[in-house]
GROMACS .gro file of C-alpha atoms in nm:
model
  337
    1MET     CA    1   0.025  -3.023  -2.542
    2TYR     CA    2   0.353  -3.191  -2.375
    3TYR     CA    3   0.560  -2.937  -2.621
    4LEU     CA    4   0.349  -2.655  -2.481
    5GLN     CA    5   0.404  -2.754  -2.119
    6ILE     CA    6   0.765  -2.808  -2.182
    7THR     CA    7   0.790  -2.465  -2.330
    8LEU     CA    8   0.595  -2.292  -2.035
    9LEU     CA    9   0.825  -2.443  -1.790
   10TRP     CA   10   1.144  -2.326  -1.981
   11LEU     CA   11   1.015  -1.986  -2.009
   12SER     CA   12   0.935  -1.982  -1.667
   13ILE     CA   13   1.292  -2.070  -1.559
   14ALA     CA   14   1.439  -1.804  -1.793
   15ASN     CA   15   1.231  -1.586  -1.636
   16VAL     CA   16   1.353  -1.682  -1.286
   17ILE     CA   17   1.714  -1.688  -1.388
   18CYS     CA   18   1.696  -1.343  -1.557
   19ASP     CA   19   1.558  -1.202  -1.221
   20LEU     CA   20   1.817  -1.327  -1.013
   21PRO     CA   21   2.024  -1.039  -0.815
   22PRO     CA   22   2.376  -0.934  -0.915
   23GLY     CA   23   2.634  -1.205  -0.819
   24THR     CA   24   2.442  -1.500  -0.886
   25ARG     CA   25   2.456  -1.509  -1.241
   26ARG     CA   26   2.720  -1.363  -1.496
   27ASN     CA   27   2.713  -0.986  -1.523
   28THR     CA   28   2.644  -0.932  -1.909
   29TYR     CA   29   2.750  -0.563  -1.886
   30LEU     CA   30   3.094  -0.671  -1.838
   31PRO     CA   31   3.340  -0.757  -2.109
   32PRO     CA   32   3.368  -1.149  -2.189
   33GLU     CA   33   3.712  -1.190  -2.023
   34SER     CA   34   3.713  -0.968  -1.702
   35THR     CA   35   4.101  -1.006  -1.666
   36LYS     CA   36   4.171  -0.833  -1.990
   37GLY     CA   37   3.936  -0.533  -1.952
   38TYR     CA   38   3.861  -0.283  -2.181
   39SER     CA   39   4.091  -0.174  -2.500
   40TYR     CA   40   4.103   0.181  -2.613
   41GLU     CA   41   4.305   0.320  -2.915
   42LYS     CA   42   4.633   0.519  -2.808
   43PRO     CA   43   4.556   0.909  -2.846
   44PRO     CA   44   4.748   1.045  -3.141
   45ILE     CA   45   4.854   1.366  -2.933
   46PRO     CA   46   5.125   1.298  -2.670
   47PHE     CA   47   5.057   1.450  -2.327
   48SER     CA   48   5.338   1.664  -2.173
   49LYS     CA   49   5.446   1.527  -1.827
   50THR     CA   50   5.532   1.859  -1.673
   51PRO     CA   51   5.271   2.103  -1.748
   52THR     CA   52   5.374   2.470  -1.838
   53PHE     CA   53   5.197   2.790  -1.737
   54PRO     CA   54   5.196   3.129  -1.834
   55PRO     CA   55   5.400   3.393  -1.607
   56ARG     CA   56   5.190   3.572  -1.396
   57PRO     CA   57   5.210   3.963  -1.417
   58THR     CA   58   5.325   4.116  -1.121
   59PRO     CA   59   5.037   4.371  -0.948
   60THR     CA   60   5.182   4.745  -0.881
   61PHE     CA   61   5.065   4.937  -0.587
   62SER     CA   62   5.060   5.344  -0.519
   63PRO     CA   63   5.368   5.456  -0.318
   64THR     CA   64   5.147   5.615  -0.057
   65ARG     CA   65   4.777   5.603   0.022
   66THR     CA   66   4.579   5.920   0.157
   67THR     CA   67   4.398   5.876   0.469
   68PRO     CA   68   4.025   5.945   0.386
   69PRO     CA   69   3.887   6.190   0.625
   70PHE     CA   70   3.641   6.098   0.890
   71ASN     CA   71   3.343   6.336   0.976
   72THR     CA   72   3.341   6.408   1.315
   73ILE     CA   73   3.025   6.352   1.560
   74PRO     CA   74   2.846   6.658   1.616
   75THR     CA   75   2.752   6.766   1.961
   76ARG     CA   76   2.413   6.735   2.063
   77PRO     CA   77   2.230   7.014   2.175
   78ASN     CA   78   2.122   7.082   2.543
   79VAL     CA   79   1.835   6.839   2.577
   80PRO     CA   80   1.639   6.828   2.914
   81PRO     CA   81   1.731   6.473   3.086
   82THR     CA   82   1.468   6.229   3.044
   83PRO     CA   83   1.272   6.138   3.412
   84SER     CA   84   1.324   5.765   3.508
   85ARG     CA   85   0.996   5.566   3.484
   86PRO     CA   86   0.818   5.463   3.798
   87TYR     CA   87   0.840   5.124   3.908
   88PRO     CA   88   0.485   4.959   3.879
   89ILE     CA   89   0.285   4.905   4.137
   90PRO     CA   90   0.231   4.584   4.262
   91VAL     CA   91  -0.123   4.439   4.231
   92THR     CA   92  -0.261   4.353   4.559
   93LYS     CA   93  -0.547   4.071   4.607
   94PRO     CA   94  -0.895   4.185   4.662
   95PRO     CA   95  -1.024   4.094   5.006
   96GLY     CA   96  -1.131   3.745   5.058
   97LYS     CA   97  -1.031   3.418   5.222
   98TYR     CA   98  -0.758   3.228   5.053
   99PRO     CA   99  -0.644   2.877   5.108
  100THR     CA  100  -0.310   2.878   5.303
  101ARG     CA  101  -0.067   2.597   5.187
  102PRO     CA  102   0.032   2.355   5.513
  103PRO     CA  103   0.392   2.323   5.586
  104ASN     CA  104   0.412   1.938   5.530
  105GLY     CA  105   0.214   1.983   5.190
  106TYR     CA  106  -0.054   1.793   5.275
  107PRO     CA  107  -0.393   1.963   5.335
  108PRO     CA  108  -0.548   1.930   5.682
  109PRO     CA  109  -0.840   1.684   5.727
  110GLY     CA  110  -1.190   1.803   5.744
  111PRO     CA  111  -1.402   2.040   5.450
  112ARG     CA  112  -1.174   2.253   5.251
  113PRO     CA  113  -1.254   2.632   5.260
  114THR     CA  114  -1.388   2.766   4.934
  115PRO     CA  115  -1.190   3.064   4.837
  116ILE     CA  116  -1.382   3.423   4.723
  117PHE     CA  117  -1.271   3.530   4.400
  118PRO     CA  118  -1.329   3.865   4.275
  119GLU     CA  119  -1.572   3.916   3.992
  120PRO     CA  120  -1.437   3.960   3.653
  121GLY     CA  121  -1.488   4.283   3.474
  122ASN     CA  122  -1.677   4.269   3.152
  123ASN     CA  123  -1.398   4.332   2.886
  124GLY     CA  124  -1.675   4.275   2.598
  125ASN     CA  125  -1.655   3.891   2.554
  126THR     CA  126  -1.865   3.814   2.861
  127VAL     CA  127  -2.187   3.655   2.762
  128GLY     CA  128  -2.471   3.817   2.946
  129PRO     CA  129  -2.782   3.665   3.067
  130GLY     CA  130  -2.981   3.705   2.775
  131HIS     CA  131  -2.717   3.546   2.520
  132ASP     CA  132  -2.901   3.267   2.293
  133HIS     CA  133  -2.686   2.957   2.278
  134HIS     CA  134  -2.895   2.817   2.017
  135HIS     CA  135  -2.883   3.085   1.762
  136HIS     CA  136  -2.827   2.955   1.418
  137GLU     CA  137  -2.856   3.125   1.080
  138PRO     CA  138  -2.897   2.887   0.775
  139GLY     CA  139  -2.665   2.843   0.528
  140MET     CA  140  -2.685   2.833   0.133
  141PRO     CA  141  -2.885   2.528  -0.004
  142PHE     CA  142  -2.698   2.322  -0.251
  143ASP     CA  143  -2.703   2.001  -0.458
  144PHE     CA  144  -2.426   1.810  -0.644
  145ASN     CA  145  -2.336   1.474  -0.739
  146TYR     CA  146  -2.025   1.287  -0.914
  147ALA     CA  147  -1.930   0.980  -1.071
  148VAL     CA  148  -1.638   0.795  -1.206
  149LYS     CA  149  -1.671   0.460  -1.364
  150GLU     CA  150  -1.355   0.325  -1.552
  151ASP     CA  151  -1.370  -0.039  -1.581
  152ALA     CA  152  -1.018  -0.050  -1.721
  153PHE     CA  153  -0.850   0.058  -1.454
  154GLY     CA  154  -1.102  -0.085  -1.166
  155ASN     CA  155  -1.223   0.269  -1.056
  156ASP     CA  156  -1.564   0.332  -0.966
  157TYR     CA  157  -1.702   0.557  -0.692
  158SER     CA  158  -1.958   0.832  -0.652
  159HIS     CA  159  -2.029   1.108  -0.424
  160ASN     CA  160  -2.381   1.302  -0.405
  161ALA     CA  161  -2.491   1.560  -0.143
  162ILE     CA  162  -2.789   1.767  -0.082
  163SER     CA  163  -2.876   2.037   0.194
  164ASP     CA  164  -3.143   2.288   0.255
  165GLY     CA  165  -2.928   2.503   0.456
  166ASP     CA  166  -2.937   2.358   0.769
  167ILE     CA  167  -2.933   1.961   0.722
  168VAL     CA  168  -2.668   1.805   0.464
  169ARG     CA  169  -2.751   1.443   0.359
  170GLY     CA  170  -2.524   1.234   0.154
  171GLU     CA  171  -2.371   0.912   0.023
  172TYR     CA  172  -2.076   0.794  -0.137
  173ARG     CA  173  -1.989   0.464  -0.280
  174VAL     CA  174  -1.650   0.321  -0.359
  175GLN     CA  175  -1.558  -0.003  -0.505
  176LEU     CA  176  -1.306  -0.202  -0.295
  177PRO     CA  177  -0.989  -0.391  -0.405
  178ASP     CA  178  -1.172  -0.724  -0.390
  179GLY     CA  179  -1.448  -0.602  -0.626
  180ARG     CA  180  -1.720  -0.550  -0.348
  181MET     CA  181  -1.884  -0.191  -0.330
  182GLN     CA  182  -1.846   0.014   0.014
  183ILE     CA  183  -2.168   0.248   0.066
  184VAL     CA  184  -2.153   0.501   0.335
  185ARG     CA  185  -2.461   0.727   0.391
  186TYR     CA  186  -2.435   1.044   0.624
  187THR     CA  187  -2.608   1.329   0.776
  188ALA     CA  188  -2.508   1.677   0.901
  189ASP     CA  189  -2.639   1.965   1.096
  190TRP     CA  190  -2.531   2.254   1.315
  191LYS     CA  191  -2.698   2.088   1.623
  192HIS     CA  192  -2.604   1.701   1.620
  193GLY     CA  193  -2.279   1.730   1.422
  194PHE     CA  194  -2.184   1.463   1.143
  195SER     CA  195  -2.299   1.121   1.153
  196ALA     CA  196  -2.215   0.832   0.931
  197GLN     CA  197  -2.323   0.481   0.870
  198GLY     CA  198  -2.131   0.211   0.600
  199GLU     CA  199  -2.233  -0.091   0.484
  200TRP     CA  200  -2.050  -0.318   0.211
  201GLU     CA  201  -2.183  -0.585  -0.036
  202LYS     CA  202  -2.142  -0.911   0.090
  203TRP     CA  203  -2.111  -1.090  -0.253
  204SER     CA  204  -1.949  -0.950  -0.540
  205PRO     CA  205  -2.067  -1.082  -0.858
  206SER     CA  206  -1.716  -0.976  -1.057
  207ARG     CA  207  -1.495  -1.161  -0.805
  208THR     CA  208  -1.718  -1.460  -0.847
  209ARG     CA  209  -1.693  -1.427  -1.240
  210ASN     CA  210  -1.318  -1.416  -1.248
  211MET     CA  211  -1.269  -1.725  -1.023
  212ALA     CA  212  -1.498  -1.920  -1.243
  213VAL     CA  213  -1.313  -1.839  -1.563
  214SER     CA  214  -0.986  -1.896  -1.369
  215GLY     CA  215  -1.122  -2.239  -1.265
  216MET     CA  216  -1.240  -2.337  -1.604
  217SER     CA  217  -0.900  -2.253  -1.723
  218ILE     CA  218  -0.706  -2.456  -1.461
  219GLY     CA  219  -0.971  -2.745  -1.548
  220ILE     CA  220  -0.881  -2.765  -1.917
  221LEU     CA  221  -0.522  -2.789  -1.824
  222CYS     CA  222  -0.575  -3.056  -1.574
  223HIS     CA  223  -0.761  -3.256  -1.845
  224TYR     CA  224  -0.492  -3.311  -2.069
  225TRP     CA  225  -0.246  -3.322  -1.753
  226TYR     CA  226  -0.378  -3.614  -1.628
  227ARG     CA  227  -0.414  -3.782  -1.976
  228TYR     CA  228  -0.081  -3.729  -2.036
  229LEU     CA  229   0.021  -3.860  -1.680
  230ASP     CA  230  -0.179  -4.162  -1.717
  231SER     CA  231  -0.014  -4.281  -2.063
  232LYS     CA  232   0.335  -4.234  -1.928
  233LEU     CA  233   0.264  -4.410  -1.578
  234SER     CA  234  -0.046  -4.662  -1.632
  235GLY     CA  235  -0.140  -4.879  -1.319
  236ARG     CA  236  -0.277  -4.831  -0.975
  237THR     CA  237  -0.001  -4.969  -0.773
  238SER     CA  238   0.137  -4.783  -0.469
  239LYS     CA  239   0.448  -4.729  -0.614
  240ILE     CA  240   0.284  -4.583  -0.943
  241VAL     CA  241   0.042  -4.393  -0.731
  242LEU     CA  242   0.325  -4.240  -0.498
  243LYS     CA  243   0.531  -4.110  -0.847
  244LYS     CA  244   0.208  -3.995  -0.974
  245VAL     CA  245   0.112  -3.766  -0.656
  246ILE     CA  246   0.508  -3.650  -0.640
  247ILE     CA  247   0.534  -3.527  -1.026
  248ASP     CA  248   0.208  -3.370  -0.991
  249GLN     CA  249   0.300  -3.172  -0.691
  250PHE     CA  250   0.634  -3.046  -0.847
  251VAL     CA  251   0.489  -3.009  -1.217
  252CYS     CA  252   0.117  -2.946  -1.229
  253SER     CA  253   0.066  -2.746  -0.908
  254PRO     CA  254   0.322  -2.469  -0.989
  255LEU     CA  255   0.164  -2.472  -1.329
  256CYS     CA  256  -0.193  -2.437  -1.203
  257ILE     CA  257  -0.108  -2.146  -0.960
  258SER     CA  258   0.083  -1.969  -1.235
  259MET     CA  259  -0.231  -2.020  -1.461
  260PHE     CA  260  -0.428  -1.893  -1.155
  261PHE     CA  261  -0.261  -1.548  -1.118
  262LEU     CA  262  -0.231  -1.503  -1.470
  263THR     CA  263  -0.594  -1.534  -1.560
  264LEU     CA  264  -0.692  -1.334  -1.282
  265ALA     CA  265  -0.461  -1.046  -1.395
  266LEU     CA  266  -0.610  -1.048  -1.740
  267LEU     CA  267  -0.972  -1.044  -1.626
  268GLU     CA  268  -0.871  -0.752  -1.371
  269ARG     CA  269  -0.662  -0.560  -1.625
  270SER     CA  270  -0.357  -0.578  -1.416
  271ASN     CA  271   0.003  -0.480  -1.544
  272LEU     CA  272   0.305  -0.668  -1.540
  273SER     CA  273   0.459  -0.501  -1.236
  274GLU     CA  274   0.131  -0.602  -1.043
  275LEU     CA  275   0.138  -0.955  -1.123
  276LYS     CA  276   0.498  -1.013  -1.050
  277THR     CA  277   0.420  -0.848  -0.706
  278GLU     CA  278   0.139  -1.075  -0.632
  279ILE     CA  279   0.336  -1.385  -0.732
  280VAL     CA  280   0.587  -1.312  -0.547
  281ASN     CA  281   0.402  -1.220  -0.205
  282LYS     CA  282   0.139  -1.490  -0.214
  283ALA     CA  283   0.229  -1.789  -0.469
  284HIS     CA  284   0.429  -1.961  -0.165
  285ARG     CA  285   0.115  -1.950   0.042
  286LEU     CA  286  -0.075  -2.099  -0.210
  287TYR     CA  287   0.192  -2.371  -0.273
  288LEU     CA  288   0.239  -2.460   0.081
  289ALA     CA  289  -0.167  -2.500   0.114
  290GLU     CA  290  -0.148  -2.746  -0.212
  291TRP     CA  291   0.099  -3.005  -0.013
  292VAL     CA  292  -0.149  -3.010   0.253
  293ILE     CA  293  -0.486  -3.050   0.056
  294TRP     CA  294  -0.371  -3.213  -0.282
  295PRO     CA  295  -0.161  -3.544  -0.168
  296PRO     CA  296  -0.422  -3.733   0.026
  297ALA     CA  297  -0.698  -3.622  -0.242
  298GLN     CA  298  -0.452  -3.717  -0.539
  299ILE     CA  299  -0.385  -4.068  -0.362
  300ILE     CA  300  -0.771  -4.126  -0.359
  301ASN     CA  301  -0.808  -3.976  -0.718
  302PHE     CA  302  -0.521  -4.192  -0.882
  303TYR     CA  303  -0.569  -4.507  -0.688
  304PHE     CA  304  -0.951  -4.556  -0.715
  305LEU     CA  305  -1.099  -4.330  -0.995
  306PRO     CA  306  -1.054  -4.358  -1.362
  307THR     CA  307  -0.895  -4.091  -1.608
  308LYS     CA  308  -1.241  -3.971  -1.699
  309TYR     CA  309  -1.380  -3.873  -1.372
  310ARG     CA  310  -1.058  -3.705  -1.192
  311VAL     CA  311  -1.145  -3.366  -1.340
  312LEU     CA  312  -1.473  -3.387  -1.200
  313TYR     CA  313  -1.329  -3.504  -0.875
  314ASP     CA  314  -1.050  -3.235  -0.846
  315ASN     CA  315  -1.339  -2.956  -0.897
  316THR     CA  316  -1.545  -3.106  -0.632
  317ILE     CA  317  -1.233  -3.065  -0.370
  318SER     CA  318  -1.183  -2.725  -0.527
  319LEU     CA  319  -1.520  -2.596  -0.450
  320GLY     CA  320  -1.394  -2.577  -0.075
  321TYR     CA  321  -1.020  -2.497  -0.151
  322ASP     CA  322  -1.093  -2.209  -0.401
  323VAL     CA  323  -1.245  -2.027  -0.104
  324TYR     CA  324  -0.909  -2.032   0.061
  325THR     CA  325  -0.725  -1.901  -0.285
  326SER     CA  326  -0.975  -1.637  -0.322
  327HIS     CA  327  -0.891  -1.486   0.004
  328VAL     CA  328  -0.534  -1.503  -0.050
  329LYS     CA  329  -0.580  -1.353  -0.394
  330HIS     CA  330  -0.779  -1.056  -0.234
  331ASP     CA  331  -0.565  -1.010   0.046
  332LYS     CA  332  -0.418  -0.653   0.059
  333ASP     CA  333  -0.250  -0.656   0.387
  334ASN     CA  334   0.046  -0.924   0.309
  335ILE     CA  335   0.157  -0.720  -0.022
  336LYS     CA  336   0.528  -0.593   0.033
  337CYS     CA  337   0.618  -0.343  -0.265
   0.00000   0.00000   0.00000
């Protein structure tokens, strides 16, 4: 187990070094000696220093150019002059009382006069007194539904709707990124419009299952880690306990966080790019929380408890701590692609 941990540590270091930006490591795309540059063979055909071009022919032109004839504009026949258009007659306002604007810009005190406007003419769009504002022609009834469920890609959604021509009732379900199912039920009709109500599952079985599997995997790692740590640093003095806490935070904590994201990525069928994005955006949050929660807890663990009870003690602390880790893992707002 010791050699496996050393191998995982070196693989992690190599992965980080390979992902460093240009300028922080040696550029493998350049030759070994950057001062010498590339060496190419000399071309066998010599190149001429002064290029030669063939002589250009001199263009010839005709001595005289004939002037093309232009057609003369024909005269127009006698056309009577166009009578001038009369100016439009200004529209005069119909008789009535209209408010006048006072010179100072503000209306005088007291009740304002109500202007009398002319009656609008009927241009075909005027609604008469006998018009039925609630007239409705029913539509064609329909009934449809579809569903998509791909566990390999995490797609689970469906939609169904039914209508009798007057009222449409439907429902659609979408699986959220955190594993819960969102359910929206709606009704729509010509009289009241669209109305919808949504609800979400308060508990996700798949999310709980994945967290449990990840916790068991980390528990196996912690079991062998504590046995190895006690074999190398035996005793319960303050100096030994402090060394164990520091080594545990710098070695075991990064390994546990890496295994946490790796096992969940395998269970959720995430690709390598998504795994890397989650580690870059979320691992530092969990590592800072590890420094707040676990050093005081591990002091009690290393000072008072024997080796066989330490994993059980860690799991008891993790019951509350894993609530935060699950929240960070399924937080989609802080991901930067």
